[in-house]
Amino acid sequence: MLRALRHRNFKLFFFGQLLSLPGTWIQMVAQSWLIYRLTDSALLLGLAGFASQFPVFLIAPLGGALADRFSRHRLLIGTQLASAVLALALAALTLSGQVEVWHVFTLASLLGVVNGFDLPARQAFTVQLVGRDDLPNAIALNSSAFNAARLVGPAVAGVLVGAAGEGWCFLLNGVSYVTVLAALLAMRLTPTERPVHTGSMLAHIVDGVRYVRGHLPIRSLLLLLGMVSLAGMPYAVLMPVFADRILHGGPQGLGILMSCAGGGALVGALLLAARRSPRGLGAWVPWAAFGFGLGLVGFSLSRSFWLSGALLVPTGFAMMVQMAASNTLLQMMVPDALRGRVMSLYSMMFMGMAPLGSLLAGSLAGVIGAPGTVAGGGALCMLAALWFRRRLPQIRGAIRGAGSGEPAADGRGAQPVDGARRPEPQSGAPERLD
């Protein structure tokens, strides 16, 4: 389960994140509660989620192109510094009593811009730390760190918000970036040779889009991921409404509910980390997406606080299995020269579609209520999972074709348009990835 930790650089990165990521979750929960306290509006909760994540949808393609052209290590140092500055600025405004809604929205939008550069570089950087053999385990361990933080962070935020206010949560997050920055600076990296690109940045981005469009398994995984993020993920934005108005738990209840989902997600990530091979993950993806949707429907119907928390455990488990399995499959199929651009599209689907869903969910919650909105999103996730399941035989054929060097099953290829010589696929995909 821990085999990727034998690589020194990954070990530094993993433990740096393990200490820093709880601060991210603490800030997310505190920021949601701050918006809710200042506005008492489900619509503005949705708008806040939109403001913090939609920039990822716009910026990620550029971030992915930069990750394929320049040092991913240096990009990550820059994004972590910028994130720390933004968290400390929000802390200063809140602790001084000067914070207003527009301050929160502005800083959240700027953080979204930073994440648009950070996420593709972070995803593409992992293979540089561990190599291809241990890449699936490293992805699962990263997910484990993320969800361990998700388990601890919201609970801490609930207590800290109730006891001291949101500002201390933001300050704690800003300080926590020291650990991941120290880890990045302590790494000893072997210089990697990058392809020479003679085309424009736009052509570089277009080349990545054309590659995905011509690769049926990658395209299908991204479409499913985008639908689940659009319809299902915004449930977290409405969680303050459930915690306060429906389940009557207050800020402490919000932290407990978020931690329940995080606990389930952590178990899912550890399950993936324990797997010796990525074989068979393709069949897990639709069932996990279906289970996530089903869990959301059950959660929306519950009016018991503890039953709701219990339902969020398998919901978080299913969500993490789908997201991490999709990430693993994508990373094992894509050549390294295109990794940053393909993972930028993953970031767009994972993080970029969610804000559109947050905006829609906030609007619908004001009309049909938060429970009806979450139930509808869960039903759409289930339908998307059934669509993917029906396409699975065709996707399997395309994966086998890629693994044997044959054309994609849909007959379309993606040729470079940016002047770079594309490397030969690194065995395309391991045998029986499906």
Coordinates of C-alpha atoms in Angstrom, one line a residue:
M1 CA 0.0 0.0 0.0
L2 CA 2.9 2.4 0.7
R3 CA 5.3 1.3 -2.0
A4 CA 5.5 4.8 -3.7
L5 CA 6.9 6.2 -0.5
R6 CA 10.2 4.4 -1.2
H7 CA 10.9 7.3 -3.6
R8 CA 12.5 10.1 -1.6
N9 CA 11.0 13.0 -3.5
F10 CA 7.5 11.6 -3.4
K11 CA 7.9 10.9 0.3
L12 CA 8.7 14.6 0.8
F13 CA 5.8 15.7 -1.3
F14 CA 3.4 13.3 0.4
F15 CA 4.1 14.3 3.9
G16 CA 4.3 18.0 3.0
Q17 CA 0.7 17.7 1.6
L18 CA -0.4 15.6 4.5
L19 CA 0.5 18.5 6.8
S20 CA -0.8 21.3 4.5
L21 CA -4.0 19.9 3.1
P22 CA -6.0 20.0 6.3
G23 CA -5.6 23.8 6.2
T24 CA -7.2 23.8 2.7
W25 CA -10.3 22.0 4.0
I26 CA -10.4 24.2 7.1
Q27 CA -10.5 27.2 4.8
M28 CA -13.1 25.7 2.5
V29 CA -15.6 25.0 5.3
A30 CA -14.9 28.3 7.1
Q31 CA -15.3 30.3 3.9
S32 CA -18.7 28.6 3.2
W33 CA -19.9 29.4 6.7
L34 CA -18.6 33.0 6.4
I35 CA -20.6 33.5 3.2
Y36 CA -23.7 31.9 4.7
R37 CA -23.4 34.0 7.9
L38 CA -22.9 37.2 5.9
T39 CA -25.7 36.6 3.4
D40 CA -28.0 33.8 4.6
S41 CA -28.4 32.9 0.9
A42 CA -28.2 29.6 -0.8
L43 CA -27.8 31.4 -4.1
L44 CA -24.7 33.2 -2.9
L45 CA -23.3 30.0 -1.6
G46 CA -23.6 28.7 -5.1
L47 CA -22.0 31.8 -6.5
A48 CA -19.1 31.6 -4.1
G49 CA -18.4 28.0 -5.3
F50 CA -18.6 29.2 -8.9
A51 CA -16.2 32.1 -8.2
S52 CA -13.6 29.8 -6.6
Q53 CA -13.6 27.1 -9.2
F54 CA -14.7 28.4 -12.5
P55 CA -11.4 30.1 -13.2
V56 CA -9.9 26.5 -13.3
F57 CA -12.1 25.8 -16.3
L58 CA -10.7 28.9 -18.1
I59 CA -7.1 28.7 -17.0
A60 CA -6.4 24.9 -16.9
P61 CA -5.6 24.6 -20.6
L62 CA -2.9 27.2 -20.4
G63 CA -1.7 25.7 -17.1
G64 CA -1.4 22.3 -18.8
A65 CA 0.5 23.7 -21.8
L66 CA 2.9 25.4 -19.4
A67 CA 3.3 22.1 -17.5
D68 CA 4.4 20.4 -20.7
R69 CA 6.8 23.2 -21.7
F70 CA 8.4 24.3 -18.5
S71 CA 9.5 22.9 -15.1
R72 CA 6.5 21.5 -13.2
H73 CA 8.5 21.8 -10.0
R74 CA 9.0 25.5 -10.3
L75 CA 5.3 26.0 -11.3
L76 CA 4.2 24.3 -8.1
I77 CA 6.5 26.4 -6.0
G78 CA 4.9 29.5 -7.5
T79 CA 1.3 28.4 -7.1
Q80 CA 1.9 27.3 -3.5
L81 CA 3.4 30.7 -2.6
A82 CA 0.4 32.5 -4.3
S83 CA -2.1 30.4 -2.5
A84 CA -0.5 31.2 0.9
V85 CA -0.6 34.9 0.2
L86 CA -4.3 34.8 -0.7
A87 CA -5.2 32.8 2.5
L88 CA -3.3 35.3 4.6
A89 CA -5.0 38.2 3.0
L90 CA -8.4 36.7 3.7
A91 CA -7.3 36.1 7.3
A92 CA -6.2 39.7 7.7
L93 CA -9.5 41.0 6.4
T94 CA -11.6 38.7 8.6
L95 CA -9.7 39.1 11.8
S96 CA -9.7 42.9 11.4
G97 CA -13.5 42.9 11.0
Q98 CA -13.3 44.5 7.6
V99 CA -14.3 41.5 5.5
E100 CA -17.2 42.0 3.1
V101 CA -18.8 39.6 0.6
W102 CA -17.0 41.1 -2.4
H103 CA -13.6 40.5 -0.6
V104 CA -14.4 36.8 -0.3
F105 CA -15.5 36.5 -3.9
T106 CA -12.5 38.3 -5.2
L107 CA -9.9 36.3 -3.3
A108 CA -11.8 33.1 -4.1
S109 CA -11.6 33.9 -7.8
L110 CA -7.9 34.6 -7.6
L111 CA -7.4 31.3 -5.9
G112 CA -9.3 29.7 -8.7
V113 CA -6.8 31.3 -11.2
V114 CA -3.9 29.9 -9.2
N115 CA -5.5 26.4 -9.1
G116 CA -5.9 26.6 -12.9
F117 CA -2.1 26.5 -13.1
D118 CA -1.5 24.3 -10.0
L119 CA -3.8 21.3 -10.7
P120 CA -2.4 20.3 -14.2
A121 CA 1.2 20.8 -13.0
R122 CA 0.5 18.8 -9.8
Q123 CA -1.1 15.9 -11.6
A124 CA 1.7 15.7 -14.3
F125 CA 4.4 16.1 -11.7
T126 CA 3.6 12.8 -9.9
V127 CA 5.1 10.6 -12.6
Q128 CA 8.3 12.6 -12.3
L129 CA 8.5 11.6 -8.6
V130 CA 7.9 7.9 -8.9
G131 CA 8.0 6.7 -12.5
R132 CA 5.3 4.8 -14.3
D133 CA 5.5 1.5 -12.3
D134 CA 4.5 3.1 -9.0
L135 CA 2.3 5.8 -10.5
P136 CA -1.1 4.2 -9.7
N137 CA 0.0 3.7 -6.1
A138 CA 1.2 7.3 -5.9
I139 CA -2.1 8.7 -7.2
A140 CA -4.0 6.6 -4.6
L141 CA -1.7 7.8 -1.8
N142 CA -2.2 11.4 -2.9
S143 CA -5.9 10.8 -2.8
S144 CA -5.5 9.3 0.7
A145 CA -3.7 12.4 1.9
F146 CA -6.3 14.6 0.4
N147 CA -9.1 12.7 2.1
A148 CA -7.3 12.3 5.4
A149 CA -7.3 16.1 5.4
R150 CA -10.9 16.1 4.4
L151 CA -11.7 13.9 7.4
V152 CA -9.8 16.1 9.9
G153 CA -10.1 19.6 8.4
P154 CA -13.8 20.1 8.4
A155 CA -14.2 18.8 12.0
V156 CA -11.4 21.2 13.1
A157 CA -13.0 24.0 11.2
G158 CA -16.4 23.4 12.8
V159 CA -14.9 23.7 16.3
L160 CA -12.6 26.6 15.4
V161 CA -15.4 28.6 13.7
G162 CA -17.7 28.1 16.7
A163 CA -15.0 29.0 19.2
A164 CA -12.9 31.7 17.6
G165 CA -14.4 32.7 14.2
E166 CA -13.5 32.1 10.6
G167 CA -10.4 34.4 10.5
W168 CA -8.3 32.0 12.5
C169 CA -9.2 29.2 10.1
F170 CA -7.8 31.3 7.2
L171 CA -4.7 32.1 9.1
L172 CA -4.1 28.5 10.0
N173 CA -4.4 27.6 6.3
G174 CA -2.0 30.3 5.2
V175 CA 0.7 29.1 7.6
S176 CA 0.2 25.5 6.6
Y177 CA 1.6 26.1 3.2
V178 CA 5.1 26.3 4.8
T179 CA 5.2 22.5 4.9
V180 CA 4.6 21.8 1.3
L181 CA 6.9 24.6 0.2
A182 CA 9.6 23.2 2.4
A183 CA 9.1 19.8 0.8
L184 CA 9.3 21.1 -2.7
L185 CA 12.5 23.0 -2.0
A186 CA 14.1 20.0 -0.4
M187 CA 13.6 17.8 -3.4
R188 CA 16.6 16.5 -5.5
L189 CA 15.2 16.2 -9.1
T190 CA 16.9 14.7 -12.1
P191 CA 16.6 17.2 -15.0
T192 CA 14.0 16.0 -17.6
E193 CA 14.4 16.5 -21.3
R194 CA 11.4 18.3 -22.8
P195 CA 10.4 18.2 -26.4
V196 CA 11.2 21.3 -28.4
H197 CA 8.0 23.1 -29.4
T198 CA 8.1 25.4 -32.4
G199 CA 4.4 26.2 -32.5
S200 CA 2.4 28.8 -30.6
M201 CA 0.9 28.2 -27.2
L202 CA -2.6 28.0 -28.7
A203 CA -1.5 25.3 -31.1
H204 CA 0.1 23.5 -28.2
I205 CA -3.2 23.5 -26.4
V206 CA -5.2 22.5 -29.5
D207 CA -2.9 19.5 -29.9
G208 CA -3.9 18.2 -26.5
V209 CA -7.6 18.7 -27.2
R210 CA -7.2 16.8 -30.6
Y211 CA -5.4 14.0 -28.8
V212 CA -8.3 13.6 -26.3
R213 CA -11.0 13.9 -29.0
G214 CA -9.4 11.1 -31.0
H215 CA -8.9 8.8 -28.0
L216 CA -12.2 7.1 -27.1
P217 CA -11.4 5.8 -23.6
I218 CA -9.9 9.1 -22.4
R219 CA -12.8 11.1 -24.0
S220 CA -15.4 8.8 -22.3
L221 CA -13.8 9.0 -18.9
L222 CA -13.6 12.8 -19.1
L223 CA -17.2 13.1 -20.2
L224 CA -18.5 11.0 -17.3
L225 CA -16.2 12.9 -14.9
G226 CA -17.6 16.2 -16.2
M227 CA -21.2 15.1 -15.8
V228 CA -20.7 13.8 -12.2
S229 CA -18.8 17.0 -11.3
L230 CA -21.6 19.2 -12.8
A231 CA -24.5 17.4 -11.3
G232 CA -23.2 15.7 -8.1
M233 CA -20.3 17.6 -6.6
P234 CA -22.2 20.8 -5.9
Y235 CA -23.9 19.0 -3.0
A236 CA -21.0 20.2 -0.9
V237 CA -21.8 23.9 -1.7
L238 CA -25.3 23.4 -0.2
M239 CA -24.1 21.6 2.9
P240 CA -24.4 24.7 5.1
V241 CA -28.1 24.7 4.2
F242 CA -28.5 21.1 5.2
A243 CA -26.4 21.5 8.4
D244 CA -28.4 24.6 9.6
R245 CA -31.9 24.6 8.3
I246 CA -32.7 20.9 7.6
L247 CA -30.6 19.0 10.1
H248 CA -30.1 21.8 12.7
G249 CA -26.5 21.0 13.4
G250 CA -24.9 24.5 13.1
P251 CA -21.2 25.0 12.2
Q252 CA -20.1 21.9 14.3
G253 CA -22.7 19.8 12.4
L254 CA -21.4 21.1 9.1
G255 CA -17.9 20.0 10.1
I256 CA -19.1 16.5 11.1
L257 CA -21.1 16.0 7.8
M258 CA -18.1 17.0 5.7
S259 CA -15.9 14.7 7.7
C260 CA -18.2 11.8 7.2
A261 CA -17.9 12.2 3.5
G262 CA -14.2 12.6 3.9
G263 CA -13.9 9.4 5.9
G264 CA -15.7 7.4 3.2
A265 CA -13.5 8.9 0.6
L266 CA -10.4 8.1 2.6
V267 CA -11.4 4.4 2.7
G268 CA -11.9 4.5 -1.0
A269 CA -8.5 6.0 -1.6
L270 CA -6.8 3.4 0.7
L271 CA -8.6 0.6 -1.2
L272 CA -7.1 1.8 -4.4
A273 CA -3.7 2.2 -2.8
A274 CA -3.8 -1.5 -1.7
R275 CA -4.3 -2.7 -5.3
R276 CA -1.2 -4.1 -7.0
S277 CA -2.3 -3.3 -10.5
P278 CA -4.6 -0.9 -12.3
R279 CA -6.2 -3.8 -14.2
G280 CA -9.9 -3.9 -14.0
L281 CA -10.4 -0.3 -12.8
G282 CA -12.4 0.5 -15.9
A283 CA -15.3 -1.6 -14.7
W284 CA -15.2 0.1 -11.3
V285 CA -15.8 3.6 -12.7
P286 CA -19.4 3.4 -13.7
W287 CA -20.5 1.5 -10.6
A288 CA -18.8 4.0 -8.4
A289 CA -20.5 6.9 -10.3
F290 CA -23.8 5.1 -9.9
G291 CA -23.2 4.6 -6.1
F292 CA -22.3 8.2 -5.7
G293 CA -25.6 9.3 -7.3
L294 CA -27.6 6.8 -5.2
G295 CA -25.9 8.1 -2.0
L296 CA -26.9 11.7 -2.9
V297 CA -30.5 10.7 -3.4
G298 CA -30.6 9.0 0.0
F299 CA -28.9 11.9 1.7
S300 CA -31.4 14.4 0.2
L301 CA -34.3 12.3 1.7
S302 CA -32.9 12.0 5.2
R303 CA -34.1 14.4 8.0
S304 CA -32.0 12.7 10.7
F305 CA -28.6 14.2 11.4
W306 CA -26.8 11.0 12.2
L307 CA -28.5 9.1 9.3
S308 CA -27.4 11.8 7.0
G309 CA -23.9 11.5 8.3
A310 CA -23.9 7.7 7.9
L311 CA -25.2 8.1 4.3
L312 CA -22.4 10.4 3.4
V313 CA -19.8 7.8 4.2
P314 CA -20.6 5.5 1.3
T315 CA -21.3 8.5 -0.9
G316 CA -17.8 9.9 -0.2
F317 CA -16.4 6.4 -0.8
A318 CA -18.0 6.0 -4.2
M319 CA -17.1 9.6 -5.3
M320 CA -13.4 9.0 -4.5
V321 CA -13.2 5.6 -6.2
Q322 CA -14.6 7.1 -9.4
M323 CA -12.4 10.2 -9.3
A324 CA -9.1 8.4 -8.4
A325 CA -9.8 5.4 -10.7
S326 CA -10.4 7.8 -13.6
N327 CA -7.2 9.7 -12.7
T328 CA -5.2 6.5 -12.7
L329 CA -6.6 5.2 -16.0
L330 CA -5.9 8.6 -17.7
Q331 CA -2.3 8.8 -16.4
M332 CA -1.5 5.3 -17.5
M333 CA -2.8 5.8 -21.0
V334 CA -1.3 9.2 -21.8
P335 CA 2.3 9.8 -23.1
D336 CA 4.3 12.1 -20.9
A337 CA 4.8 14.7 -23.5
L338 CA 1.0 15.3 -23.5
R339 CA 0.5 14.6 -19.8
G340 CA 0.1 18.2 -18.7
R341 CA -2.4 19.0 -21.4
V342 CA -4.5 15.9 -20.8
M343 CA -4.5 16.4 -17.1
S344 CA -5.5 20.0 -17.6
L345 CA -8.7 18.7 -19.3
Y346 CA -9.1 16.3 -16.3
S347 CA -8.8 19.4 -14.1
M348 CA -11.4 21.2 -16.2
M349 CA -13.9 18.3 -15.9
F350 CA -13.1 17.6 -12.2
M351 CA -12.8 21.2 -10.9
G352 CA -14.0 23.3 -13.8
M353 CA -17.5 21.8 -14.2
A354 CA -18.3 21.8 -10.5
P355 CA -18.7 25.6 -10.4
L356 CA -21.2 25.6 -13.2
G357 CA -23.0 23.0 -11.1
S358 CA -22.6 25.1 -8.0
L359 CA -24.2 28.1 -9.8
L360 CA -27.1 25.9 -11.0
A361 CA -27.5 24.2 -7.7
G362 CA -27.6 27.6 -5.8
S363 CA -30.2 28.9 -8.2
L364 CA -32.4 25.7 -8.1
A365 CA -32.1 25.5 -4.3
G366 CA -33.8 28.9 -4.0
V367 CA -36.7 27.5 -6.1
I368 CA -37.2 23.8 -5.3
G369 CA -35.1 23.6 -2.1
A370 CA -31.7 22.1 -1.3
P371 CA -33.0 18.5 -0.9
G372 CA -34.7 18.5 -4.3
T373 CA -31.6 20.0 -6.0
V374 CA -29.3 17.3 -4.5
A375 CA -31.7 14.5 -5.4
G376 CA -31.9 15.7 -9.0
G377 CA -28.1 15.9 -9.2
G378 CA -27.8 12.3 -7.9
A379 CA -30.3 11.0 -10.4
L380 CA -28.3 12.6 -13.3
C381 CA -25.1 10.9 -12.0
M382 CA -26.8 7.6 -12.0
L383 CA -28.0 8.1 -15.6
A384 CA -24.5 9.1 -16.7
A385 CA -23.0 6.0 -15.1
L386 CA -25.5 3.8 -17.0
W387 CA -24.5 5.6 -20.2
F388 CA -20.8 4.8 -19.5
R389 CA -21.6 1.2 -18.6
R390 CA -23.3 0.7 -22.0
R391 CA -20.2 2.0 -23.8
L392 CA -17.8 -0.1 -21.8
P393 CA -17.4 -2.9 -24.4
Q394 CA -16.4 -0.3 -27.0
I395 CA -14.1 1.4 -24.6
R396 CA -12.4 -1.9 -23.8
G397 CA -11.8 -2.5 -27.4
A398 CA -10.2 0.9 -27.8
I399 CA -7.9 0.3 -24.8
R400 CA -6.7 -3.0 -26.2
G401 CA -6.1 -1.3 -29.5
A402 CA -4.0 1.4 -27.9
G403 CA -2.1 -1.2 -25.9
S404 CA -1.2 -3.1 -29.1
G405 CA -0.3 0.0 -31.1
E406 CA -3.5 -0.1 -33.2
P407 CA -5.6 2.9 -34.1
A408 CA -8.3 4.0 -31.7
A409 CA -11.5 2.2 -31.9
D410 CA -13.3 5.2 -33.3
G411 CA -10.9 5.4 -36.2
R412 CA -9.6 8.9 -35.5
G413 CA -6.1 9.9 -34.6
A414 CA -4.7 13.1 -33.1
Q415 CA -1.6 14.4 -34.9
P416 CA 0.7 17.1 -33.5
V417 CA 0.0 20.6 -34.7
D418 CA 2.5 22.5 -32.6
G419 CA 5.6 21.3 -34.4
A420 CA 6.8 19.1 -31.6
R421 CA 7.8 15.5 -32.3
R422 CA 5.4 13.3 -30.4
P423 CA 7.2 10.4 -28.5
E424 CA 6.0 6.9 -29.1
P425 CA 3.3 5.9 -26.7
Q426 CA 4.6 4.3 -23.6
S427 CA 2.8 1.0 -24.3
G428 CA -0.4 3.0 -24.6
A429 CA -2.2 1.4 -21.6
P430 CA -1.3 -1.6 -19.6
E431 CA -3.0 -4.8 -20.7
R432 CA -6.4 -5.3 -19.2
L433 CA -6.7 -1.8 -17.8
D434 CA -10.4 -2.2 -18.5

